Amino acid sequence: MDTDLPESEIRPLIRQYTGPVVEVRRTVRGFSSDLTAVVECEKGPFFVKAVRSRPGGRRDSIIRERLINGFVSPVSPPLLWEAEDEHWLVLGFEVVDGRSSDFAPGSPDLPLVVDVIDRIGRLALPEVARDWIETRWDRFAADSSEAELFRGDSLLHTDINPSNLLVGAPGVWAVDWAWPTRGAGFIDPALLVLQLVAAGHSPGYAERWASQLPAWHKAAPGAIDAFAAANLRMYRAFAERKPDAAWLKSMVAASRSWTEYRGVTAV
């Protein structure tokens, strides 16, 4: 396969926004796109996400990211332009000079991470997101009543991890809004807990960080327990399908540690 094909195909499409392109430098992030790159160019640089114009999947995701960007600008780099033809949909963002955040115990990034998740939790739910109801954990809930605990009217990022929270100036940016949803406000803080446990924190210490977030305390009774158990079931199912994926094994271990700490059984 010609690994340069996406770059060569999108250059004519984006030229009106970039001018002559000097370099297309792929990034290590961006698993939800066919191409993520920093484009060095006459009018840039720009951070570019591109997906092939096929119905469903990645295209749906990047359309959500396009629609939500104007509402998350307090915490996320702005979308500066978009280009589309019959083959590609491309978004051009302002480049953020930052690095992946460090979730390890003792990291100086942790207060900044908690602050940006708090700021996400304070964003108003825009009308465009009202029908984006969070359902991804439903099939891993014990029953429909537990799944209902994941409902709510908060705007959620839903992919809290070190790569999506970039430390730079003037603080932390939340990037890759690939699948924002409307759901219970505790979910993003709970995802932080799970990532912190995976990074080496004890579950109790991880929850101490989450407890600084108002949404954590507003969770319905039993909601966090149900969510922890749903994550364990989800990651076990994913790991069974991809037994060689080390990161999935790590998430199974983190989820198991968290449910054991909370005294939750996930059969």
Coordinates of C-alpha atoms in Angstrom, one line a residue:
M1 CA 0.0 0.0 0.0
D2 CA 1.2 3.5 -0.8
T3 CA 1.4 5.1 2.6
D4 CA 1.7 8.6 1.1
L5 CA -1.6 8.2 -0.8
P6 CA -3.7 10.3 1.7
E7 CA -1.2 13.1 1.7
S8 CA -1.0 13.2 -2.1
E9 CA -4.8 13.0 -2.5
I10 CA -5.7 15.8 -0.1
R11 CA -3.1 18.4 -1.2
P12 CA -5.1 19.7 -4.1
L13 CA -8.3 19.7 -2.0
I14 CA -6.8 21.8 0.8
R15 CA -4.5 24.1 -1.2
Q16 CA -7.0 27.0 -1.2
Y17 CA -6.6 27.1 2.6
T18 CA -2.9 26.2 3.0
G19 CA -1.3 27.7 -0.1
P20 CA 1.8 25.8 -1.2
V21 CA 2.6 22.9 1.2
V22 CA 6.1 22.4 2.5
E23 CA 5.6 19.2 4.5
V24 CA 2.8 16.9 5.7
R25 CA 4.1 15.5 9.0
R26 CA 2.0 12.6 10.4
T27 CA 1.2 12.5 14.1
V28 CA 1.1 9.5 16.4
R29 CA -2.4 10.4 17.5
G30 CA -5.6 10.2 15.6
F31 CA -6.8 6.6 15.5
S32 CA -10.3 7.8 14.6
S33 CA -9.1 9.3 11.3
D34 CA -7.5 8.0 8.1
L35 CA -4.9 10.8 8.4
T36 CA -3.8 13.1 11.2
A37 CA -0.9 15.4 10.4
V38 CA 0.6 18.8 10.9
V39 CA 0.7 20.6 7.6
E40 CA 3.6 23.1 7.2
C41 CA 2.5 25.5 4.5
E42 CA 2.4 29.1 3.4
K43 CA -0.8 30.0 5.4
G44 CA -0.2 27.6 8.3
P45 CA 0.8 25.5 10.0
F46 CA -2.4 23.6 10.5
F47 CA -3.3 20.4 12.4
V48 CA -5.3 18.3 9.8
K49 CA -7.7 15.4 10.3
A50 CA -8.9 13.6 7.2
V51 CA -11.3 10.7 6.6
R52 CA -12.5 9.0 3.4
S53 CA -15.9 10.1 2.3
R54 CA -17.7 6.8 3.1
P55 CA -21.0 6.6 5.1
G56 CA -20.8 5.6 8.7
G57 CA -17.9 5.0 11.0
R58 CA -15.1 7.5 10.8
R59 CA -17.0 9.9 8.6
D60 CA -19.8 10.2 11.2
S61 CA -17.2 10.8 13.9
I62 CA -15.4 13.6 12.1
I63 CA -18.7 15.3 11.3
R64 CA -19.5 15.3 15.0
E65 CA -16.2 16.8 15.7
R66 CA -16.8 19.5 13.1
L67 CA -20.3 20.3 14.6
I68 CA -19.1 20.5 18.2
N69 CA -16.0 22.5 17.7
G70 CA -17.5 25.9 18.0
F71 CA -19.1 25.0 21.4
V72 CA -15.9 23.6 23.0
S73 CA -13.5 26.4 22.0
P74 CA -12.8 27.3 25.6
V75 CA -11.0 24.0 26.0
S76 CA -10.2 22.9 22.5
P77 CA -8.2 24.3 19.5
P78 CA -10.5 26.0 17.0
L79 CA -11.5 24.6 13.7
L80 CA -10.2 27.1 11.0
W81 CA -11.4 25.5 7.8
E82 CA -12.9 22.4 6.2
A83 CA -12.7 20.9 2.8
E84 CA -14.6 18.1 1.2
D85 CA -15.0 16.4 -2.2
E86 CA -16.3 13.0 -3.2
H87 CA -13.3 11.2 -1.8
W88 CA -12.2 13.1 1.4
L89 CA -13.5 15.2 4.3
V90 CA -10.7 17.3 5.8
L91 CA -10.7 19.5 8.9
G92 CA -8.0 22.1 9.5
F93 CA -7.4 23.1 13.1
E94 CA -5.1 25.6 14.9
V95 CA -1.9 23.9 15.9
V96 CA -1.4 23.5 19.6
D97 CA 2.2 23.5 20.8
G98 CA 1.8 20.8 23.5
R99 CA 2.7 17.3 24.6
S100 CA 0.6 14.4 25.9
S101 CA -0.2 14.8 29.6
D102 CA 1.4 12.6 32.2
F103 CA -1.0 10.6 34.3
A104 CA 1.6 8.8 36.4
P105 CA 1.6 9.1 40.2
G106 CA 3.3 12.3 41.3
S107 CA 3.0 14.0 37.9
P108 CA 2.8 17.8 38.0
D109 CA 0.2 17.5 35.2
L110 CA -2.5 16.0 37.3
P111 CA -3.9 19.3 38.7
L112 CA -4.0 20.7 35.2
V113 CA -5.8 17.5 33.9
V114 CA -8.4 17.8 36.7
D115 CA -8.9 21.5 35.8
V116 CA -9.6 20.9 32.1
I117 CA -12.0 18.0 32.9
D118 CA -13.8 20.4 35.3
R119 CA -14.0 23.0 32.5
I120 CA -15.4 20.4 30.1
G121 CA -18.0 19.5 32.7
R122 CA -19.1 23.2 32.9
L123 CA -19.7 23.5 29.1
A124 CA -23.3 24.0 28.2
L125 CA -24.9 21.2 26.2
P126 CA -25.6 22.7 22.7
E127 CA -28.7 22.0 20.8
V128 CA -26.7 20.1 18.2
A129 CA -25.7 17.5 20.8
R130 CA -29.2 16.8 22.2
D131 CA -29.7 13.7 20.1
W132 CA -26.2 12.3 20.7
I133 CA -27.4 10.2 23.7
E134 CA -24.6 8.2 25.3
T135 CA -25.3 4.5 24.7
R136 CA -21.9 2.8 24.2
W137 CA -21.8 1.2 27.7
D138 CA -25.5 0.1 27.5
R139 CA -24.8 -3.4 26.3
F140 CA -22.2 -3.9 29.1
A141 CA -24.6 -2.8 31.8
A142 CA -26.1 -5.5 34.0
D143 CA -29.6 -4.4 32.9
S144 CA -31.6 -1.5 31.4
S145 CA -32.0 0.2 34.8
E146 CA -28.2 0.4 35.2
A147 CA -27.9 1.7 31.6
E148 CA -30.3 4.5 32.5
L149 CA -27.8 5.7 35.2
F150 CA -25.5 6.7 32.3
R151 CA -28.1 9.1 30.9
G152 CA -28.0 12.9 31.6
D153 CA -27.7 16.3 30.1
S154 CA -24.0 16.9 30.2
L155 CA -21.8 17.3 27.2
L156 CA -19.2 14.5 27.4
H157 CA -15.8 14.1 25.7
T158 CA -15.8 10.3 26.4
D159 CA -12.2 9.7 25.4
I160 CA -10.2 10.9 28.4
N161 CA -6.6 9.7 28.1
P162 CA -3.2 11.3 28.2
S163 CA -2.9 11.6 24.4
N164 CA -6.1 13.7 24.2
L165 CA -5.2 16.1 27.0
L166 CA -2.2 18.2 25.7
V167 CA -0.1 20.2 28.1
G168 CA 1.1 23.4 26.7
A169 CA 0.5 27.1 26.8
P170 CA -1.7 28.3 28.5
G171 CA -2.5 25.1 30.2
V172 CA -4.2 21.9 29.0
W173 CA -6.1 21.5 25.8
A174 CA -8.7 18.7 25.3
V175 CA -8.4 17.5 21.7
D176 CA -9.9 14.7 19.5
W177 CA -13.6 15.3 20.1
A178 CA -14.2 12.3 17.9
W179 CA -17.4 11.2 19.6
P180 CA -18.9 13.7 22.0
T181 CA -22.2 12.7 23.6
R182 CA -25.0 13.7 25.9
G183 CA -24.9 11.8 29.2
A184 CA -24.4 11.7 32.9
G185 CA -21.8 14.2 34.0
F186 CA -19.8 11.7 36.2
I187 CA -18.7 9.7 33.1
D188 CA -15.7 11.9 32.1
P189 CA -14.4 12.0 35.7
A190 CA -14.9 8.2 36.0
L191 CA -12.9 7.7 32.8
L192 CA -10.2 9.7 34.4
V193 CA -10.2 7.4 37.3
L194 CA -9.8 4.4 35.1
Q195 CA -7.0 6.0 33.2
L196 CA -5.2 6.9 36.4
V197 CA -5.4 3.4 37.7
A198 CA -4.0 2.1 34.4
A199 CA -1.2 4.6 34.9
G200 CA -0.2 3.2 38.2
H201 CA -2.4 4.9 40.8
S202 CA -4.3 3.0 43.4
P203 CA -8.1 3.1 42.8
G204 CA -8.6 5.1 46.1
Y205 CA -6.0 7.7 45.2
A206 CA -7.4 7.9 41.6
E207 CA -10.9 8.6 43.0
R208 CA -9.4 11.4 45.2
W209 CA -8.5 13.2 42.0
A210 CA -12.0 12.7 40.6
S211 CA -13.6 13.8 43.8
Q212 CA -12.4 17.3 43.1
L213 CA -14.9 17.5 40.3
P214 CA -18.5 18.5 41.0
A215 CA -19.9 16.1 38.5
W216 CA -18.4 13.2 40.5
H217 CA -20.5 14.1 43.6
K218 CA -23.7 14.5 41.5
A219 CA -23.7 10.9 40.3
A220 CA -26.9 9.0 41.0
P221 CA -26.6 6.3 43.8
G222 CA -25.0 3.2 42.3
A223 CA -24.1 4.9 39.0
I224 CA -20.3 4.8 39.5
D225 CA -20.4 1.2 40.6
A226 CA -22.5 0.3 37.5
F227 CA -20.1 2.2 35.3
A228 CA -17.0 0.6 36.7
A229 CA -18.6 -2.9 36.2
A230 CA -19.7 -2.0 32.7
N231 CA -16.1 -1.0 31.8
L232 CA -14.7 -4.3 33.1
R233 CA -17.2 -6.3 31.0
M234 CA -16.5 -4.1 28.0
Y235 CA -12.7 -4.4 28.2
R236 CA -12.9 -8.1 28.9
A237 CA -15.0 -8.5 25.7
F238 CA -12.6 -6.4 23.6
A239 CA -9.5 -8.3 25.0
E240 CA -11.1 -11.6 24.1
R241 CA -11.4 -10.4 20.5
K242 CA -7.9 -9.0 20.4
P243 CA -5.8 -11.2 22.8
D244 CA -2.5 -9.7 21.5
A245 CA -3.4 -6.1 22.3
A246 CA -1.4 -5.2 25.4
W247 CA -3.3 -2.0 26.1
L248 CA -6.6 -3.9 26.4
K249 CA -5.0 -6.3 28.9
S250 CA -3.9 -3.2 30.8
M251 CA -7.4 -1.8 30.8
V252 CA -8.9 -5.1 31.9
A253 CA -6.5 -5.1 34.9
A254 CA -7.3 -1.5 35.7
S255 CA -11.0 -2.1 35.5
R256 CA -10.8 -5.2 37.7
S257 CA -8.7 -3.3 40.3
W258 CA -11.3 -0.5 40.3
T259 CA -14.3 -2.8 40.7
E260 CA -12.6 -4.8 43.5
Y261 CA -11.9 -1.5 45.3
R262 CA -15.5 -0.6 45.1
G263 CA -16.7 -4.0 46.0
V264 CA -18.5 -4.5 42.7
T265 CA -19.0 -7.9 41.0
A266 CA -19.1 -7.9 37.2
V267 CA -20.1 -11.3 35.9

